[in-house]
Coordinates of C-alpha atoms and ligand atoms in Angstrom, one line a residue:
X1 CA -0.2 -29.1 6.9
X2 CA 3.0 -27.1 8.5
X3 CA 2.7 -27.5 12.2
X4 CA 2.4 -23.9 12.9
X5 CA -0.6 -23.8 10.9
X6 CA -1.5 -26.7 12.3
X7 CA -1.1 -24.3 15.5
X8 CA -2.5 -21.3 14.4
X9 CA -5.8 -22.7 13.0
X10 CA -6.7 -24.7 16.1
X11 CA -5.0 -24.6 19.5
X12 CA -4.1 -20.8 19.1
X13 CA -7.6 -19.6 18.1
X14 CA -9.0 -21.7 21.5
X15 CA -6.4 -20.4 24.0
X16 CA -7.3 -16.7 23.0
X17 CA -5.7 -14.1 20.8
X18 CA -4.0 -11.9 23.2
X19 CA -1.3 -14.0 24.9
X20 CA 1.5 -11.3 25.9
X21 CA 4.9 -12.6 25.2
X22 CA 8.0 -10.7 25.4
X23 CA 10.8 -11.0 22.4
X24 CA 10.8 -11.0 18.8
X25 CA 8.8 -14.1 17.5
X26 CA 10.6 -15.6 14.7
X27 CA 8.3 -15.0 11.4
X28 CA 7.7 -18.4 10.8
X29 CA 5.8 -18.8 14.4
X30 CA 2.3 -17.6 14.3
X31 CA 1.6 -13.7 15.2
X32 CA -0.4 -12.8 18.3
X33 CA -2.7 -9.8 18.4
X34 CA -0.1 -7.3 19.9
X35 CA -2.2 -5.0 23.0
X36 CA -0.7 -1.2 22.4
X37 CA -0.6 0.6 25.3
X38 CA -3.9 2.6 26.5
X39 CA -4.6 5.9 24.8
X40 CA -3.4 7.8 27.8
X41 CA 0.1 6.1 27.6
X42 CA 0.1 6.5 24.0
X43 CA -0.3 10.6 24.3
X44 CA 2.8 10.4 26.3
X45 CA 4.9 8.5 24.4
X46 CA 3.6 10.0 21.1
X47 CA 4.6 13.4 22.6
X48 CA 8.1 12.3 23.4
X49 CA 8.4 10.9 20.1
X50 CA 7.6 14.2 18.5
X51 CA 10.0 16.1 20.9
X52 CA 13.1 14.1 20.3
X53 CA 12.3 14.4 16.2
X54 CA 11.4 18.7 16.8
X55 CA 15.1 18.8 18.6
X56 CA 16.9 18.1 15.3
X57 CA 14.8 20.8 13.3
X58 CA 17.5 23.5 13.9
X59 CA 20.2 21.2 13.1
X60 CA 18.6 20.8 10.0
X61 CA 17.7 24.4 9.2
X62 CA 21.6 25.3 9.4
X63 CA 22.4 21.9 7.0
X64 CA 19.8 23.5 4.3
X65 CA 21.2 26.7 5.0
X66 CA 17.7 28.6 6.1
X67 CA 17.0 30.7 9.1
X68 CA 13.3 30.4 9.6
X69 CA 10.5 27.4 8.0
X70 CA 7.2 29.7 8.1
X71 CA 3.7 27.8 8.0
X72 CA 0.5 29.1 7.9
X73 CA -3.0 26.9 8.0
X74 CA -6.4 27.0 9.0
X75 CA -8.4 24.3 10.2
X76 CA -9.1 21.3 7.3
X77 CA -6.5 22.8 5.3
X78 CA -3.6 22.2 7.3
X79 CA 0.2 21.7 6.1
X80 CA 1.0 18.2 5.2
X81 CA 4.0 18.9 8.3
X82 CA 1.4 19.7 10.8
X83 CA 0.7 16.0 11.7
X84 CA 3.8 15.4 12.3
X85 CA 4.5 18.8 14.7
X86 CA 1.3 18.5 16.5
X87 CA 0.8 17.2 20.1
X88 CA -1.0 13.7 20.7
X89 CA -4.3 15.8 21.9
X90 CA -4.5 17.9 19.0
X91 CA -6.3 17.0 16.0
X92 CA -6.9 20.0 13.1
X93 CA -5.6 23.3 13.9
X94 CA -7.4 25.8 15.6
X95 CA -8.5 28.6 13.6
X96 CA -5.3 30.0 11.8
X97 CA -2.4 28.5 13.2
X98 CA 1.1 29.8 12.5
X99 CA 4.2 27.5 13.2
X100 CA 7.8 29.7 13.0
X101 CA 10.6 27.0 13.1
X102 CA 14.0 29.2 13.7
X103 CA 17.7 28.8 15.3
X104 CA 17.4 29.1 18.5
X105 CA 19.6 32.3 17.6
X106 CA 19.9 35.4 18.1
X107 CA 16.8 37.5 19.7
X108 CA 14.9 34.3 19.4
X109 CA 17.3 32.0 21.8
X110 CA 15.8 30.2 24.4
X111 CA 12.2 31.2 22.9
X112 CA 9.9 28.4 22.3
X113 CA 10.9 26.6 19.0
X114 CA 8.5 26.6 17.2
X115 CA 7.0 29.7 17.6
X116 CA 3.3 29.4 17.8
X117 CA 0.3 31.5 16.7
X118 CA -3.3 30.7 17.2
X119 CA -5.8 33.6 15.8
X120 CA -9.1 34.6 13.9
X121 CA -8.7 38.5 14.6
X122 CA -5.7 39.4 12.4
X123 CA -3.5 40.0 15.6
X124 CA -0.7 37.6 14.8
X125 CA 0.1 39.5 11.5
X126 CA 1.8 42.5 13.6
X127 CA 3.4 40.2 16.0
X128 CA 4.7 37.9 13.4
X129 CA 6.4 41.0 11.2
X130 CA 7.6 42.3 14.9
X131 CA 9.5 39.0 15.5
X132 CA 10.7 38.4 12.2
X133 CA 12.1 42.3 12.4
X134 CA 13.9 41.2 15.9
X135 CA 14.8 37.9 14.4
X136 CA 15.9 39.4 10.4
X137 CA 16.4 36.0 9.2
X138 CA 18.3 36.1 5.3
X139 CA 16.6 32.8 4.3
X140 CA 12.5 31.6 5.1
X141 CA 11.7 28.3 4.1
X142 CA 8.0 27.9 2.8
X143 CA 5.9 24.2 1.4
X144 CA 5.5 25.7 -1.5
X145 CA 6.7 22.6 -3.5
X146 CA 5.0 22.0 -7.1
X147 CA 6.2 18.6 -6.7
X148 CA 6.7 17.0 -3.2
X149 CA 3.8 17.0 -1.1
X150 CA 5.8 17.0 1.9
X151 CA 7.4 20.3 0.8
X152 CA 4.3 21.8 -0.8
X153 CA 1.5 22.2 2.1
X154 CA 1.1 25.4 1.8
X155 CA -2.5 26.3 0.7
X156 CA -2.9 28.7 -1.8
X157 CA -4.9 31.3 0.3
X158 CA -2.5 31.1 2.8
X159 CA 0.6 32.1 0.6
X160 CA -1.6 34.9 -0.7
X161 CA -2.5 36.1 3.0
X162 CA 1.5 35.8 3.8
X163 CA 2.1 37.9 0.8
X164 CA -0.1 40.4 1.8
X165 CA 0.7 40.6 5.6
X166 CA 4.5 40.0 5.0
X167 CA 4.9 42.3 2.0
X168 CA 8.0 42.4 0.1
X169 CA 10.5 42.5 2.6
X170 CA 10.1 39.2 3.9
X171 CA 8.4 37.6 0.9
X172 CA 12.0 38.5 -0.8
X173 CA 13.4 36.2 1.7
X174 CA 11.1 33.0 1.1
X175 CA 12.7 29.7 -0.5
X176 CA 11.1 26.6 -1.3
X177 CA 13.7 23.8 0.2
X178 CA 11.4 20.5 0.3
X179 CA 14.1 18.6 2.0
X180 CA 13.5 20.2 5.2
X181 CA 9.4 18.2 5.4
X182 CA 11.2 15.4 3.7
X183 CA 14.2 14.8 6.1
X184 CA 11.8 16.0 9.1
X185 CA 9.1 13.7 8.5
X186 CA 11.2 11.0 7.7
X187 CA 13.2 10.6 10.6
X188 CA 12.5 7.6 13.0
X189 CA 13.3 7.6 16.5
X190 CA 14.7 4.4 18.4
X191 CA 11.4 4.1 21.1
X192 CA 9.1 3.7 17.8
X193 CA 11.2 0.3 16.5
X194 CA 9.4 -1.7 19.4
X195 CA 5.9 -0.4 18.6
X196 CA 6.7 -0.9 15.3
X197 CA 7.2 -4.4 15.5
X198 CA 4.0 -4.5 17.6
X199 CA 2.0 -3.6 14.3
X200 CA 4.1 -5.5 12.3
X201 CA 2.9 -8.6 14.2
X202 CA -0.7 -7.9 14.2
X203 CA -0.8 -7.2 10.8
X204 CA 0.8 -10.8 9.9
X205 CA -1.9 -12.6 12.8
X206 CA -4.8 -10.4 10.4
X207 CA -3.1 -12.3 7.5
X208 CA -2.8 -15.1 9.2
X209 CA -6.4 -15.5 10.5
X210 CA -8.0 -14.0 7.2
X211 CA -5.9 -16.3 4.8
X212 CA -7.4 -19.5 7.2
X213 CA -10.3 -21.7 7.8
X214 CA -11.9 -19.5 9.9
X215 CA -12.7 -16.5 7.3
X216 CA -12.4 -18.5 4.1
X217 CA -14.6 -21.2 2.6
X218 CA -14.4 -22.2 -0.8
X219 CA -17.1 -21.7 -3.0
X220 CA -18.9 -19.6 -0.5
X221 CA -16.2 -16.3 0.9
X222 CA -15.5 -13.8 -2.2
X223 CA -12.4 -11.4 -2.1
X224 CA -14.6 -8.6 -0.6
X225 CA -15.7 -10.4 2.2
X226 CA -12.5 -11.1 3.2
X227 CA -11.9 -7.2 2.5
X228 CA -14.5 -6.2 4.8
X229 CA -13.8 -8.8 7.6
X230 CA -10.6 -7.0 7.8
X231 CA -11.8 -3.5 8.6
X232 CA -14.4 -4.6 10.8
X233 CA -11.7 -7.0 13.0
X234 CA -9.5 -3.8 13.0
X235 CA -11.6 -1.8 15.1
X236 CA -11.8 -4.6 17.7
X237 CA -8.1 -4.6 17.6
X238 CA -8.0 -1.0 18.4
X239 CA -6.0 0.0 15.0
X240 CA -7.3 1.8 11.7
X241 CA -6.3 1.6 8.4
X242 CA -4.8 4.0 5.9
X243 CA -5.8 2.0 2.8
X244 CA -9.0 -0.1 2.0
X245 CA -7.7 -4.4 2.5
X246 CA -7.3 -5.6 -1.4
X247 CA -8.0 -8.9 -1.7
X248 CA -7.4 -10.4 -4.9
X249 CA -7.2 -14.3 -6.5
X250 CA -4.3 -13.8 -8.6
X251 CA -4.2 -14.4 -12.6
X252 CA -1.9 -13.4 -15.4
X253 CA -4.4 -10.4 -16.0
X254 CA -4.4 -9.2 -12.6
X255 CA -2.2 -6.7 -11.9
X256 CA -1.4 -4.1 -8.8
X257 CA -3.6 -1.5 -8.9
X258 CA -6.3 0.4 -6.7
X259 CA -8.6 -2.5 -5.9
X260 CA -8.6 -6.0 -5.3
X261 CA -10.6 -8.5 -7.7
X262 CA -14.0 -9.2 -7.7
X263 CA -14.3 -13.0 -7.3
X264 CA -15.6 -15.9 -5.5
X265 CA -12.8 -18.0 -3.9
X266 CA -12.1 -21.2 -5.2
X267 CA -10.4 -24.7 -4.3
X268 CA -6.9 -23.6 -6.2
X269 CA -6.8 -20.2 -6.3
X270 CA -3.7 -18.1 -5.5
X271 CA -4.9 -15.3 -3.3
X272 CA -3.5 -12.0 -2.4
X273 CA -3.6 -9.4 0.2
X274 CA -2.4 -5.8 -0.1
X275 CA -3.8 -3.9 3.0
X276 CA -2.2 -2.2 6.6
X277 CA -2.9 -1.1 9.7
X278 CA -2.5 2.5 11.6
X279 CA -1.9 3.2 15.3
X280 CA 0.6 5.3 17.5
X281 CA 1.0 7.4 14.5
X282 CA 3.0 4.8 12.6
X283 CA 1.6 2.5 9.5
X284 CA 2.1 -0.8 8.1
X285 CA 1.9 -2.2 4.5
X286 CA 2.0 -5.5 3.8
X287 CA 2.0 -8.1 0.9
X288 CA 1.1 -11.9 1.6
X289 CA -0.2 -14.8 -0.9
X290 CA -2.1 -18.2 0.1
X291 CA -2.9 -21.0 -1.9
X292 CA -6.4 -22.2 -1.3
X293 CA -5.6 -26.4 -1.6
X294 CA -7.4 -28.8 -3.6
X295 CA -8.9 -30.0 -0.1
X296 CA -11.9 -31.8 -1.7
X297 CA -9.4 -33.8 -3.9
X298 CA -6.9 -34.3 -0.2
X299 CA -4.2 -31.9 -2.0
X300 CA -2.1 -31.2 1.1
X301 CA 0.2 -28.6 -0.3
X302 CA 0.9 -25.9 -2.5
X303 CA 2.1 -26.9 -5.8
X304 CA 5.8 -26.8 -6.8
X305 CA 5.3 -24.1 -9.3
X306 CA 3.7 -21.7 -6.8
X307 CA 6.6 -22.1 -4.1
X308 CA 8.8 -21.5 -7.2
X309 CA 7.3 -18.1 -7.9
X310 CA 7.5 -17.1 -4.7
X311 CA 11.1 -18.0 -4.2
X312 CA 11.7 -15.7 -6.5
X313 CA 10.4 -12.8 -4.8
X314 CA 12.1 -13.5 -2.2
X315 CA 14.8 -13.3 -4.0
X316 CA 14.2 -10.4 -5.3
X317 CA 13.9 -8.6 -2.0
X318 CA 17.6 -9.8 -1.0
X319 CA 18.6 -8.0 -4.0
X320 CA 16.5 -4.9 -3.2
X321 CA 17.8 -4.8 0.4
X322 CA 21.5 -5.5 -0.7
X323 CA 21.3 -2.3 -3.1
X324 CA 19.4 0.2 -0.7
X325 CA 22.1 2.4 0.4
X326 CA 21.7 5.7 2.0
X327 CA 23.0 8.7 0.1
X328 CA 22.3 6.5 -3.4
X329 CA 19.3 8.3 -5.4
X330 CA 16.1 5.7 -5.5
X331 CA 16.8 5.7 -9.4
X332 CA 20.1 4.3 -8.9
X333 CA 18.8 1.5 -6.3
X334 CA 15.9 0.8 -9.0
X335 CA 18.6 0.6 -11.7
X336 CA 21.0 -1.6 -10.1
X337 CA 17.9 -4.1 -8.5
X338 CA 16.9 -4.4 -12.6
X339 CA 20.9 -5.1 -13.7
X340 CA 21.1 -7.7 -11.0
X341 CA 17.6 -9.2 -11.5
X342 CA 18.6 -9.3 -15.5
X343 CA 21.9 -11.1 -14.3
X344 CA 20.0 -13.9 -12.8
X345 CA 17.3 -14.1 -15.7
X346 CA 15.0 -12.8 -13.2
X347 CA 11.7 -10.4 -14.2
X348 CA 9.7 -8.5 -12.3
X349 CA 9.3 -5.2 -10.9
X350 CA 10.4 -3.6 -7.8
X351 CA 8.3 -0.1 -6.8
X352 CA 9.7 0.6 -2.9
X353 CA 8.6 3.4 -1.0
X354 CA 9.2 5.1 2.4
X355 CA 6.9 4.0 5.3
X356 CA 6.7 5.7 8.9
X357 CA 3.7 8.8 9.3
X358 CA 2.0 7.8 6.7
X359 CA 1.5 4.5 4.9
X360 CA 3.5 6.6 1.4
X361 CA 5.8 8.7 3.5
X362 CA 8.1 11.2 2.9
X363 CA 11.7 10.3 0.7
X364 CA 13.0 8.6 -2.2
X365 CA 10.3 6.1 -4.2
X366 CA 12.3 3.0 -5.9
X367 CA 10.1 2.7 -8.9
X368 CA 6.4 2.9 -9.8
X369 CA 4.1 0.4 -11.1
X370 CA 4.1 2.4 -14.4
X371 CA 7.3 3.4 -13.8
X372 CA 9.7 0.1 -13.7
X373 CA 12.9 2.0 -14.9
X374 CA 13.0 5.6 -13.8
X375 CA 11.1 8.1 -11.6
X376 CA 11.3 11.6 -12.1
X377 CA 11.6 13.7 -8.6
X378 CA 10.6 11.5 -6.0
X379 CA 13.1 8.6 -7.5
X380 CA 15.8 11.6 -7.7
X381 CA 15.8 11.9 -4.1
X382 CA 18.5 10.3 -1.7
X383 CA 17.7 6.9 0.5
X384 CA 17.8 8.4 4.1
X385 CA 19.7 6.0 6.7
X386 CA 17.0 6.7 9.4
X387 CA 13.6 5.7 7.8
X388 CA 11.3 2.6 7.3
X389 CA 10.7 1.1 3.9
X390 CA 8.4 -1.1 2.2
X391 CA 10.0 -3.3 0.3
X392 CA 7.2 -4.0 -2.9
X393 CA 7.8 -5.7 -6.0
X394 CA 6.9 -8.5 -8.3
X395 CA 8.3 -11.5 -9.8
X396 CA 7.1 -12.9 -13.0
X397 CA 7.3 -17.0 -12.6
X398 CA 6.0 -19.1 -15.6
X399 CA 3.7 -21.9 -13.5
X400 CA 3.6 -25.2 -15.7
X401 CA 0.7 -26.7 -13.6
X402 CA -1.2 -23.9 -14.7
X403 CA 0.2 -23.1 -17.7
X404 CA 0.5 -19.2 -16.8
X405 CA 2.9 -16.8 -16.1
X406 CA 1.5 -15.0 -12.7
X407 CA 3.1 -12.1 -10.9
X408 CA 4.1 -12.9 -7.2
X409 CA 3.8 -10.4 -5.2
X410 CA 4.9 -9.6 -1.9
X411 CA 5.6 -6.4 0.1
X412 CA 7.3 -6.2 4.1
X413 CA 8.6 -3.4 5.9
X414 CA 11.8 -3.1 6.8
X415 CA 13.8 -0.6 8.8
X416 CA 17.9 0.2 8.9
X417 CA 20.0 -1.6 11.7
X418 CA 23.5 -0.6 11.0
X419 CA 26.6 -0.3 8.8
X420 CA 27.2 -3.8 9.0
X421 CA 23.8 -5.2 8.9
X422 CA 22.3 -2.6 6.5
X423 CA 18.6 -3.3 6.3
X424 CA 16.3 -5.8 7.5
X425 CA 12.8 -6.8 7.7
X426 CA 10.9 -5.6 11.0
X427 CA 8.9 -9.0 11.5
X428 CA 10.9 -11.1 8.7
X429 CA 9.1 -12.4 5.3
X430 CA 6.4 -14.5 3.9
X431 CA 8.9 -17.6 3.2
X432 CA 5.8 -20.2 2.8
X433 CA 2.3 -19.7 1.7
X434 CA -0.8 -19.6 3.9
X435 CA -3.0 -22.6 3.5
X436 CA -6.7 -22.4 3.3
X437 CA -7.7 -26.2 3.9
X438 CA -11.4 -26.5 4.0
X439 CA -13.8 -28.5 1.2
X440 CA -17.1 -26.9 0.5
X441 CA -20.0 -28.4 -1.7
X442 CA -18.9 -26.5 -4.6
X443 CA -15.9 -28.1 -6.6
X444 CA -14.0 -25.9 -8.5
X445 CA -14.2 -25.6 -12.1
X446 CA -10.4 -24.4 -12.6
X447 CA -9.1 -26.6 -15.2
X448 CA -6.0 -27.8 -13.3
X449 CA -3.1 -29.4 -15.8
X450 CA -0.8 -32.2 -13.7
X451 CA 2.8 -31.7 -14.2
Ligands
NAG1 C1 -6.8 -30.7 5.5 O1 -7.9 -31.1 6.3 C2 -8.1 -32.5 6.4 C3 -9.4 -32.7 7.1 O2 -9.4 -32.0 8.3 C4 -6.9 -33.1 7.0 O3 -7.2 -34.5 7.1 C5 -5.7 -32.8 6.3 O4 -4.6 -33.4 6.9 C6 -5.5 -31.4 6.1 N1 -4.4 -31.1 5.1 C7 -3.5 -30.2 5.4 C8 -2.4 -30.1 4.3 O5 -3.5 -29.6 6.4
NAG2 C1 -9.1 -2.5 22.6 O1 -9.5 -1.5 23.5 C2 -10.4 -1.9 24.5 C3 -10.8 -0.7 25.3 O2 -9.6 -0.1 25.9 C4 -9.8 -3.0 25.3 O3 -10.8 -3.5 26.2 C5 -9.4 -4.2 24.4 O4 -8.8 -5.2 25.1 C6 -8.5 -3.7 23.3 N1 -8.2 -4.7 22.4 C7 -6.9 -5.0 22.0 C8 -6.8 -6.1 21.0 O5 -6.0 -4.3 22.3
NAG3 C1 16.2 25.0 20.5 O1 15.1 25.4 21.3 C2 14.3 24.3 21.7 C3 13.1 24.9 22.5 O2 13.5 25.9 23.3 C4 15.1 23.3 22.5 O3 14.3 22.3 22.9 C5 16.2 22.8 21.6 O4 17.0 21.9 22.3 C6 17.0 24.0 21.1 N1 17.9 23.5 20.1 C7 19.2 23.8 20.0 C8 20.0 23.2 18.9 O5 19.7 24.5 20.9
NAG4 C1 -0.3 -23.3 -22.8 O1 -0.7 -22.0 -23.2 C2 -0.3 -21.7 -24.5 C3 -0.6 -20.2 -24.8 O2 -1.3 -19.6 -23.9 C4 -1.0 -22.6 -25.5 O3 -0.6 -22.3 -26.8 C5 -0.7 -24.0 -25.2 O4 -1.4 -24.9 -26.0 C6 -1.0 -24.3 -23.7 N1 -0.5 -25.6 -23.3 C7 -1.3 -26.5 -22.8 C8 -0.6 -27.8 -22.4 O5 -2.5 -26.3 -22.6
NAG5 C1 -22.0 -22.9 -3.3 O1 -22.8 -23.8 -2.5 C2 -23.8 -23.1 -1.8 C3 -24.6 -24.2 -1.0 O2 -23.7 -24.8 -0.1 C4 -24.8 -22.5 -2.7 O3 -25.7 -21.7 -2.0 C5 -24.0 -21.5 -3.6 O4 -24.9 -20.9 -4.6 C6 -22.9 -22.2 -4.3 N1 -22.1 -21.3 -5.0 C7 -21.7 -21.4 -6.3 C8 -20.9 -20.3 -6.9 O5 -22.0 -22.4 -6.9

């Protein structure tokens, strides 16, 4: 056993899960349930957050060429923008709620920005034509995207209510530019980075403690019970999720999808985890395999051809991180990840997305399960410098002790450092494979060839 499992799975676990240390741990040390700070504290920062990211919204009105970004909702059918405008406190709009964005120009200067309406009596209608009269602005962005949901929260009600209280005039004026929700939600703020890491961490000591003795006995612990320990040890760690846990044992049939596999755990298997958590209005997603050892036969490691397949993906996500550049289209990244790959007689699939308000946020995709090679509109976009990514992808490694090819999967978050050092990985990588080391009555029946 690896000392720092021989760590995690005994002295850790008695000296108590919360020990505060300061620093980034290296990724091979054991994660530590990471304390956020209390709600209160949260609001505040959480507020701040959203005020330094509002500040650049006229910037980028004048980049995109628009004078105003109009939204309209009522409560439960909000714009996809409003959670990431709103103030800590505030959950669903009130009633109607109308947000103006604008310039800070002309007869609005030095008015609040945005521009606020909250109203079930049809008053805002005249006050909204008065200030867009004082205001006269050529260009009004609405989310009217077919394509983006970012750009496209506009409800359908809504943008017939706009058309009839607005009229022609300032209908006339109304452009659909989804690069304003895109670039808006996307941007990160430095303060978030150290929070960020925070959830990072947890989410590898979830791993950590769900891929171990503790949660996991052969013959006994299926993949949905490790599935369910997850979201009920969440809610004592004060975090939610943003996507059911999928736990999986991994074969040559079982591919990424919506749900983990069905099955009872066994002495041998290669298990998977797809899951993240949610707090402070930030999300992690996360890849990890363990290899459940032969205990009852004394196997004390993972088999060579496992680590192989891993090695791989690791691979694989140098490559991804070496080709991410901002301004490059996802669809270029993807393309030059698959030439590279192809030049060192690697397969797999790579299918990276934005992370950051919500688990899929808002920018370029690089690839799709069922779309290895080329993504139409979201894999058009450009890689913003300022975001968080999850790096996600597959190798295929043929496994001769097994006589199978299996897909390795693995999936970290990473955020942009610099010119120099590009990319990296908030918490690091999974470099070696948790170990679940316990013998249960029930041998497995996995036919296992020797190499
Ligand atoms: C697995 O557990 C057994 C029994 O506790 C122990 O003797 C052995 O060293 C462990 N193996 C590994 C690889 O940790
Ligand atoms: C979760 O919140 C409760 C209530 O504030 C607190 O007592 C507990 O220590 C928190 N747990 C963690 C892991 O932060
Ligand atoms: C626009 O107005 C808002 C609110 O009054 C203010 O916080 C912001 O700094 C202003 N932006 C610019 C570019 O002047
Ligand atoms: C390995 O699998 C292939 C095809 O699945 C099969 O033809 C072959 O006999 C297997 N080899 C061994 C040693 O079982
Ligand atoms: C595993 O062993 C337990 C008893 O220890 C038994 O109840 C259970 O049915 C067995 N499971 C399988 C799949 O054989």
């Amino acid at each position: 056993m690896k000392w720092w499992f021989a760590i995690h799975s005994t002295v850790l676990l008695l000296l108590g899960q919360l020990h505060q240390c300061s620093g980034q741990l290296h990724p091979q040390e054991p994660a530590q349930y990471r304390r956020l700070p209390s709600l209160r504290d949260q609001a505040k920062i959480l507020d701040r957050w959203r005020d330094e990211r509002i500040v650049h919204i006229p910037a980028l009105l004048e980049k995109h060429g628009i004078d105003a970004w109009l939204m309209s909702q009522r409560e439960y059918a909000e714009d996809t923008i409003w959670w990431s405008i709103k103030d800590a406190t505030e959950y669903a709009p009130h009633r109607r709620t109308v947000v103006l964005f604008h310039r800070n120009t002309s007869s609005l200067a030095g008015q609040p920005n945005p521009l606020r309406w909250v109203d079930n009596t049809g008053q805002l209608w005249p006050e909204l034509r008065e200030t867009l009269e004082g205001y006269d602005p050529a260009r009004i962005a609405l989310n009217v995207d077919k394509d983006i949901a970012f750009g496209g929260g506009l409800h359908v009600g809504e943008l017939e209510v706009l058309q009839e209280q607005l009229g022609e005039k300032w209908m006339s004026r109304a452009i659909n530019q989804p690069m304003l929700g895109i670039e808006y939600v996307a941007g990160r703020v430095p303060g978030q980075l150290h929070y960020y890491r925070d959830l990072q961490e947890t989410t590898w000591a979830l791993i950590e403690e769900a891929f171990s003795n503790k949660v996991i006995t052969p013959g006994h612990t299926t993949t949905e019970d490790v599935e369910w320990w997850y979201r009920e040890k969440m809610l004592t760690l004060n975090v939610s999720t943003w996507n059911h846990p999928r736990v999986s044992v991994i074969t040559p049939e079982s591919f990424p999808g919506w749900s983990g596999t069905k099955d009872m755990i066994r002495e041998g298997d290669l298990l998977h985890v797809d899951f993240g958590i949610s707090a402070m209005g930030m999300h992690t997603d996360t890849q990890h395999l363990a290899y459940v050892l032969r205990a009852s036969e004394g196997e004390a490691d993972a088999p060579a051809g496992l680590k192989a397949g891993l090695k791989k993906a690791n691979r694989m996500q140098d490559i991804v991180l070496s080709k991410m550049r901002a301004g490059k289209t996802g669809n270029q990244v993807l393309r030059e990840c698959l030439d590279q790959m192809e030049l060192e007689g690697i397969e797999g699939q790579v299918y990276c997305h934005p992370i950051g308000d919500w688990g899929h946020a808002a920018g370029a995709v690089i690839g799709f399960t069922n779309m290895p090679e080329y993504v139409p509109v979201l894999g058009e976009l450009p890689i913003l410098p300022n975001t968080y990514y999850s790096i996600e992808l597959y190798a295929y490694h043929f496994v001769p002790g097994r006589n199978e090819t299996l897909r390795f999967r693995i999936e970290e978050n990473a955020y942009w450092v610099d010119e120099d050092k590009g990319w990296e990985f908030v918490r690091g990588r999974q470099e070696r494979y948790h170990l679940i080391n316990k013998t249960s009555p029930n041998v497995s029946s996995y036919l296992y060839i020797q190499n």
